[in-house]
Short mmCIF file of C-alpha atoms in Angstrom, two decimals:
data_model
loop_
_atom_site.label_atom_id
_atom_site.label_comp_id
_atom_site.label_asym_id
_atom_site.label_seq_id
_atom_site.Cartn_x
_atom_site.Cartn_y
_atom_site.Cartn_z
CA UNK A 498 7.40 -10.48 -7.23
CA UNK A 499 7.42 -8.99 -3.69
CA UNK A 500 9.33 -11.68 -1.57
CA UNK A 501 8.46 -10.24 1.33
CA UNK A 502 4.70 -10.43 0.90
CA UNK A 503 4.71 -13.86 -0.25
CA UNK A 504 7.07 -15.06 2.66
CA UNK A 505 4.44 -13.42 5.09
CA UNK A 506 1.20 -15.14 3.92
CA UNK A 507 3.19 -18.46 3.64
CA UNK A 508 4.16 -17.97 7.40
CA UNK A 509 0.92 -16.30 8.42
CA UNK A 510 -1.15 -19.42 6.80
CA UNK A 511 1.41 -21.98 7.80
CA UNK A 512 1.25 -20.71 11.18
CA UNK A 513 -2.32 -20.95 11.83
CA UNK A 514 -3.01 -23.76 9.99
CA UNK A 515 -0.40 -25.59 12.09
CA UNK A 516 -2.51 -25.10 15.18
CA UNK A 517 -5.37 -25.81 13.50
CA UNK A 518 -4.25 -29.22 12.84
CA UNK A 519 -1.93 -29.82 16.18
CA UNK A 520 -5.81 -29.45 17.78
CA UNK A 521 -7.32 -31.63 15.38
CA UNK A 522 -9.58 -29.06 14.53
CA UNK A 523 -8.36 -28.21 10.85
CA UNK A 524 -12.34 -29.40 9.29
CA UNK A 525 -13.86 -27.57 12.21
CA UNK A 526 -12.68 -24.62 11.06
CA UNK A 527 -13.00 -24.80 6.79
CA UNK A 528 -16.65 -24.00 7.22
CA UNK A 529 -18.40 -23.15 4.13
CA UNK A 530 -21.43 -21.00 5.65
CA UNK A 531 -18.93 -19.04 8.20
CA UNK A 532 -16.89 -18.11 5.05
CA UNK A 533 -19.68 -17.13 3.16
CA UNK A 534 -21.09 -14.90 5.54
CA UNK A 535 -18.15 -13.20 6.48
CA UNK A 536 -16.61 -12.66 2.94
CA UNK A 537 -19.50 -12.17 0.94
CA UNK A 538 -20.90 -9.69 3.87
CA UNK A 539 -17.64 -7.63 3.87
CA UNK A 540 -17.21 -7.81 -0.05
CA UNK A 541 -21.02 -6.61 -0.23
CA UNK A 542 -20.93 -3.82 2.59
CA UNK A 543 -17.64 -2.46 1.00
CA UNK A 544 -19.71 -2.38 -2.17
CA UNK A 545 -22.35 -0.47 -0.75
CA UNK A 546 -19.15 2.34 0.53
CA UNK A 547 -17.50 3.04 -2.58
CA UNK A 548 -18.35 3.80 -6.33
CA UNK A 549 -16.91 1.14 -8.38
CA UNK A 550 -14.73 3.45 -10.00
CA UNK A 551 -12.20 3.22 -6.92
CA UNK A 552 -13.54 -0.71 -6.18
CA UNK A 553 -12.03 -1.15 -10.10
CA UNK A 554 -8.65 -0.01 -9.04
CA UNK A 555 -8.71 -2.57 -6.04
CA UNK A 556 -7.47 -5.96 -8.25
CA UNK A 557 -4.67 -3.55 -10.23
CA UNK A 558 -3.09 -2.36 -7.21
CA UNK A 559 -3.30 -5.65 -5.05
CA UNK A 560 -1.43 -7.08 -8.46
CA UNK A 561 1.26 -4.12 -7.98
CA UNK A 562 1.54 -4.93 -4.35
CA UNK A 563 2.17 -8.48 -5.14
CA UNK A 564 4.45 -7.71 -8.18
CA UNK A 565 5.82 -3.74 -8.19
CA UNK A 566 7.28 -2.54 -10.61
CA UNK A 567 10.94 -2.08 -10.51
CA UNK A 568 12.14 1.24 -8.80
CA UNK A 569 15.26 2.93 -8.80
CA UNK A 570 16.32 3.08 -4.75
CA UNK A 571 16.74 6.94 -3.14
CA UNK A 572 20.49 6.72 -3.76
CA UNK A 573 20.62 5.42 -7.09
CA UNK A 574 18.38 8.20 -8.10
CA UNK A 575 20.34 10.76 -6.78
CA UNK A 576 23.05 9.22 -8.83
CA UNK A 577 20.78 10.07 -11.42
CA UNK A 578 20.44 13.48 -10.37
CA UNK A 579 23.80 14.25 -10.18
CA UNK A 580 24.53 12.87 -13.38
CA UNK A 581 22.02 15.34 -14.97
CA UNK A 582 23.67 18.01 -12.97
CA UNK A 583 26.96 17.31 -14.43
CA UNK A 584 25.93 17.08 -17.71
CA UNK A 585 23.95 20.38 -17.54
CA UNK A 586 26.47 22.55 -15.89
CA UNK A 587 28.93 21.27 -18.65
CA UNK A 588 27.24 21.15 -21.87
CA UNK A 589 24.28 23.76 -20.42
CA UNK A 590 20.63 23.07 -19.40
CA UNK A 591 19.63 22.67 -22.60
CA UNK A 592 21.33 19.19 -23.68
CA UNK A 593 19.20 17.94 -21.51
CA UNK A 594 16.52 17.52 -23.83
CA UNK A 595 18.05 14.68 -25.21
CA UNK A 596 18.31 12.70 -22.48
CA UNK A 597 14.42 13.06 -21.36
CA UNK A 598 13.49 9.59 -23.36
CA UNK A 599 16.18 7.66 -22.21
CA UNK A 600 14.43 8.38 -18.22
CA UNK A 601 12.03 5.93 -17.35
CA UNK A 602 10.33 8.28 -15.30
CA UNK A 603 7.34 10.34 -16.47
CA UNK A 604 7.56 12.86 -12.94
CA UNK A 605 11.36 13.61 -13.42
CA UNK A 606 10.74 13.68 -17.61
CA UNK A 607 7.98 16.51 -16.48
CA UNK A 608 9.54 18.12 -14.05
CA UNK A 609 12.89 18.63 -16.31
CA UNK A 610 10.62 19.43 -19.29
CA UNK A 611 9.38 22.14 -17.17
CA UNK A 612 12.69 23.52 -16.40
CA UNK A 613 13.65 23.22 -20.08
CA UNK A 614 10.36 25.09 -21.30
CA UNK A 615 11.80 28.14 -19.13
CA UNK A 616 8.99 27.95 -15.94
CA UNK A 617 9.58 29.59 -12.91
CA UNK A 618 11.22 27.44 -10.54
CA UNK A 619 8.23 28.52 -8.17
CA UNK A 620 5.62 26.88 -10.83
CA UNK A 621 7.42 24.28 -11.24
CA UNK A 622 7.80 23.29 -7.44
CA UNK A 623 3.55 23.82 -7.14
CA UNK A 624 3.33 21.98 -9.72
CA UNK A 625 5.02 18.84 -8.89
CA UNK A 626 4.22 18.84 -5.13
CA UNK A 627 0.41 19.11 -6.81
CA UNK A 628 0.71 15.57 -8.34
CA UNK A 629 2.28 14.55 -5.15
CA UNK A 630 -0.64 15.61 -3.47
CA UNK A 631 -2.99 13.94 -5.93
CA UNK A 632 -1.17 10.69 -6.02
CA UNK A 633 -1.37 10.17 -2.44
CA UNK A 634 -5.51 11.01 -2.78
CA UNK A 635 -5.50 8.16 -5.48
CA UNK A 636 -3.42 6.01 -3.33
CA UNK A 637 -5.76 6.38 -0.09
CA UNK A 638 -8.87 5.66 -1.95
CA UNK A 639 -7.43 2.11 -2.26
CA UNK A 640 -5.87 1.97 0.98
CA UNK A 641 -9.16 3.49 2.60
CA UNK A 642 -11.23 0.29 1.07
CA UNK A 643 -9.05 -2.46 2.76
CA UNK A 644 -9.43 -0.63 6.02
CA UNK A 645 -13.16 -0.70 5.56
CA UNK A 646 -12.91 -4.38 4.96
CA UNK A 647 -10.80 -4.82 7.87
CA UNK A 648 -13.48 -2.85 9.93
CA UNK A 649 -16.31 -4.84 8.41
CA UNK A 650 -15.13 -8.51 8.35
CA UNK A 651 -14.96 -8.76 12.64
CA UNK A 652 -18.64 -7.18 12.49
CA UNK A 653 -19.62 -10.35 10.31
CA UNK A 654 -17.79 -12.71 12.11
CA UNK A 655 -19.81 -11.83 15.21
CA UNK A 656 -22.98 -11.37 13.50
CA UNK A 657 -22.42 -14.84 12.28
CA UNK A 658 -21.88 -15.89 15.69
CA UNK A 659 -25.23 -14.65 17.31
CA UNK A 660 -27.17 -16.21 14.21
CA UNK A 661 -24.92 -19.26 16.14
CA UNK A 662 -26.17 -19.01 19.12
CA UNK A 663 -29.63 -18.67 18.09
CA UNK A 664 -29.47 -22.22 16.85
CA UNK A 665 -28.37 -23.23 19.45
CA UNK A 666 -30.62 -22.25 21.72
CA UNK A 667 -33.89 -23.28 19.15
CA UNK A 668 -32.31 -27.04 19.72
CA UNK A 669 -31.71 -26.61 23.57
CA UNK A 670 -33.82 -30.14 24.14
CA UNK A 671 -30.93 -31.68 21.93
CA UNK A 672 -27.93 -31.45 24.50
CA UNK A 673 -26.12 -33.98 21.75
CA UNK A 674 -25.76 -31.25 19.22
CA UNK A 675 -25.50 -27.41 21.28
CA UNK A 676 -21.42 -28.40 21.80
CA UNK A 677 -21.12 -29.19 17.72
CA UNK A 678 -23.02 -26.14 16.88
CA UNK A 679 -21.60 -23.47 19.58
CA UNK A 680 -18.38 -24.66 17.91
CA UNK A 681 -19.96 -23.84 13.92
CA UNK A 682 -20.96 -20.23 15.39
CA UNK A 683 -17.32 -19.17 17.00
CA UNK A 684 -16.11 -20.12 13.23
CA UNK A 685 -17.67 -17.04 11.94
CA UNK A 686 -15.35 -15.02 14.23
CA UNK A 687 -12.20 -17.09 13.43
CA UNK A 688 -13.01 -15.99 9.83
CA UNK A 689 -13.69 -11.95 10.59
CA UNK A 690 -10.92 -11.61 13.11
CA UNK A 691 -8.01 -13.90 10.64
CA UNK A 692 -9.20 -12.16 7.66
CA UNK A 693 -8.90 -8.89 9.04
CA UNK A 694 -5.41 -9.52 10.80
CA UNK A 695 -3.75 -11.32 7.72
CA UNK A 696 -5.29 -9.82 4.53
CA UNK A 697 -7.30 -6.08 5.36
CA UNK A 698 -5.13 -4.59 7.37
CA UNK A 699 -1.47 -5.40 6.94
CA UNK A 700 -2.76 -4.88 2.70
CA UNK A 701 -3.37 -1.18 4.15
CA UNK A 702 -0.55 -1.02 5.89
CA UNK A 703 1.82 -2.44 2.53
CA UNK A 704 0.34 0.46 0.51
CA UNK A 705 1.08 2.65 2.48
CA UNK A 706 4.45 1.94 2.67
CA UNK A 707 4.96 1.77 -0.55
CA UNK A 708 2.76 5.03 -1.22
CA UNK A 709 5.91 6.79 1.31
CA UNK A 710 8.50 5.18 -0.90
CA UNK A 711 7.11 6.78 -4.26
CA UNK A 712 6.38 10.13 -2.51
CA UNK A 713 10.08 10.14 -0.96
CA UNK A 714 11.39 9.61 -4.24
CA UNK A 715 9.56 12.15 -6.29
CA UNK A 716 9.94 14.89 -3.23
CA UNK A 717 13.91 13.50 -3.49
CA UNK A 718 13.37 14.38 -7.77
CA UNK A 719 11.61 18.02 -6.65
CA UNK A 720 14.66 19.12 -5.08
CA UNK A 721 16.89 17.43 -7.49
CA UNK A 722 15.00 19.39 -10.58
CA UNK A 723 15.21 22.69 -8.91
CA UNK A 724 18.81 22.77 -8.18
CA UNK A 725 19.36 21.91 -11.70
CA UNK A 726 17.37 24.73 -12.77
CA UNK A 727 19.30 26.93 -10.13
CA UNK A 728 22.94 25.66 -11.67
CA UNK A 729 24.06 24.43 -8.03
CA UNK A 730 27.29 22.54 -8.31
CA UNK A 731 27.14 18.34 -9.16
CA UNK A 732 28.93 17.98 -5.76
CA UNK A 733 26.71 20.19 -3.55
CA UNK A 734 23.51 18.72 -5.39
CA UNK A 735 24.77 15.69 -3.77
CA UNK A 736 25.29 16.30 -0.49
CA UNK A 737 22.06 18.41 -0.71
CA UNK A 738 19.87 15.76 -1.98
CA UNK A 739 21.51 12.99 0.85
CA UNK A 740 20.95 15.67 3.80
CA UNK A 741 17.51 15.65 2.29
CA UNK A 742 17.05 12.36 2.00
CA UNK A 743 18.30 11.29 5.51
CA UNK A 744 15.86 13.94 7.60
CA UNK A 745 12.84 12.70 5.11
CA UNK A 746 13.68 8.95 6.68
CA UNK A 747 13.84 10.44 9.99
CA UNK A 748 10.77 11.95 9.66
CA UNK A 749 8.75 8.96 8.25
CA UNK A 750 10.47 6.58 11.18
CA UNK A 751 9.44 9.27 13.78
CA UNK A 752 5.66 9.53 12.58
CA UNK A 753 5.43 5.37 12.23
CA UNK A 754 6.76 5.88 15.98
CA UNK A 755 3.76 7.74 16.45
#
C-alpha cells in the first residue's frame, strides 16, 4: 500500500470535513442531487472521450497507484547491474543466461537476452528506448482521462449551480426559501471544484510520477545493458550508471521547476 496516498486523502478529507462541521454546515453540503450531477456528468462526458478500451485500464491502474508493486530503487538496481557486470567480465557474457530467470524484470531479462542473442548494441538501444516510448503512450492514456475529469467536474459543478439559480428565481415570491436553495445550488460547485482538487488532478499528477520513476529505471537498465555488452569494467559501470543517474534527477527536478 502507498502510505503516502492514503495519508493525503485522510488529511485532504479530514481537513475539509473539519470546516465543514466547525460551520455547522456538514448536511448542507452531503447533497445527494449536487453529487449526482457532478459525478455522474463527469463519469458520463469522460465516457463519451475515450473508447472503453483505455476507460478499462482506469480501475487497474488506480489499484496500482493505491498498491504498486514493489520496485527495486535506482541504486539498488545498479547494484544489480554491476553485479551482472562482474559476473560477465569473469565467467564471460555468456553465463549470463542463467541468471535471466532469477531477474524479476521482464525489460532487463529482454534487454540482456538481446545482448546474449548477439544484436547490435545499436538494435538493441532502439529497441528498448521503443518500449520506453510506448509505455509512456500507455501510461498517458490513463493519465490523460483523470485530467479530462478534472476539466469536466468544475464545468458540472457550475452547470449545477445555474440550474440553482433558476429555482431560485421561479420561487422569488417565497423570500422564506431563495437563502435555503441559493445555498443547494453553490453545493454543486463545492462538489466540481473538491473533486477536481483532491481526486482528478493530484491522481494525474501521482501517475505521472510514478510513470518518471519506471522510465528512469529502465533508461538507468539501457545504459547498464549496453556497457555489459561493451565489456566496460564493474567499477566504471558504476560510476557511469550513478553520473547517469544523478543528471537524469536533475533533469526531471528542473522540468517539474518548469
Amino acid at each position: 500500500m502507498d502510505l503516502m496516498t492514503i495519508l493525503g486523502l485522510i488529511m485532504g478529507a479530514s481537513a475539509v470535513y473539519y470546516v465543514m462541521y466547525v460551520g455547522g454546515i456538514e448536511r448542507l453540503l452531503l447533497n445527494l442531487p449536487s453529487a449526482i450531477l457532478v459525478f455522474g456528468g463527469t463519469f458520463g462526458a469522460t465516457m463519451v472521450t475515450y473508447p472503453f478500451s483505455i476507460l478499462s485500464k482506469v480501475p487497474k491502474v488506480v489499484f496500482l497507484m493505491l498498491f504498486p508493486p514493489k520496485r527495486l530503487s535506482p541504486q539498488h538496481y545498479i547494484s544489480l547491474l554491476v553485479q551482472l557486470a562482474e559476473k560477465a567480465k569473469k565467467s564471460g557474457i555468456d553465463s549470463l543466461q542463467e541468471d535471466l530467470p532469477k531477474i524479476n524484470d521482464h525489460f532487463l531479462v529482454d534487454g540482456l537476452q538481446m545482448v546474449l542473442d548477439g544484436l547490435d548494441p545499436n538494435l538493441v538501444r532502439e529497441n528498448l528506448e521503443k518500449e520506453i516510448i510506448f509505455l509512456r503512450r500507455r501510461h498517458s492514456q490513463v493519465t490523460s482521462v483523470f485530467r479530462s475529469m478534472g476539466t469536466y467536474a468544475p464545468i458540472f459543478g457550475l452547470l449545477g449551480t445555474l440550474i440553482g439559480v433558476v429555482q431560485v428565481l421561479q420561487n422569488l415570491t417565497d423570500p422564506t426559501t431563495i437563502g435555503s436553495a441559493m445555498a443547494v445550488a453553490v453545493v454543486t460547485t463545492f462538489y466540481g471544484i473538491f473533486s477536481t482538487n483532491f481526486l482528478y488532478l493530484p491522481t494525474a499528477g501521482k501517475l505521472d510520477a510514478l510513470t518518471e520513476q519506471e522510465v528512469l529505471l529502465k533508461e538507468v537498465a539501457i545504459e547498464g545493458i549496453l556497457s555489459i555488452q561493451k565489456g566496460d569494467i564493474p567499477m566504471i559501470l558504476s560510476r557511469k550508471l550513478h553520473a547517469y543517474l544523478a543528471f537524469k534527477l536533475r533533469q526531471m527536478r528542473r522540468e517539474k521547476a518548469k
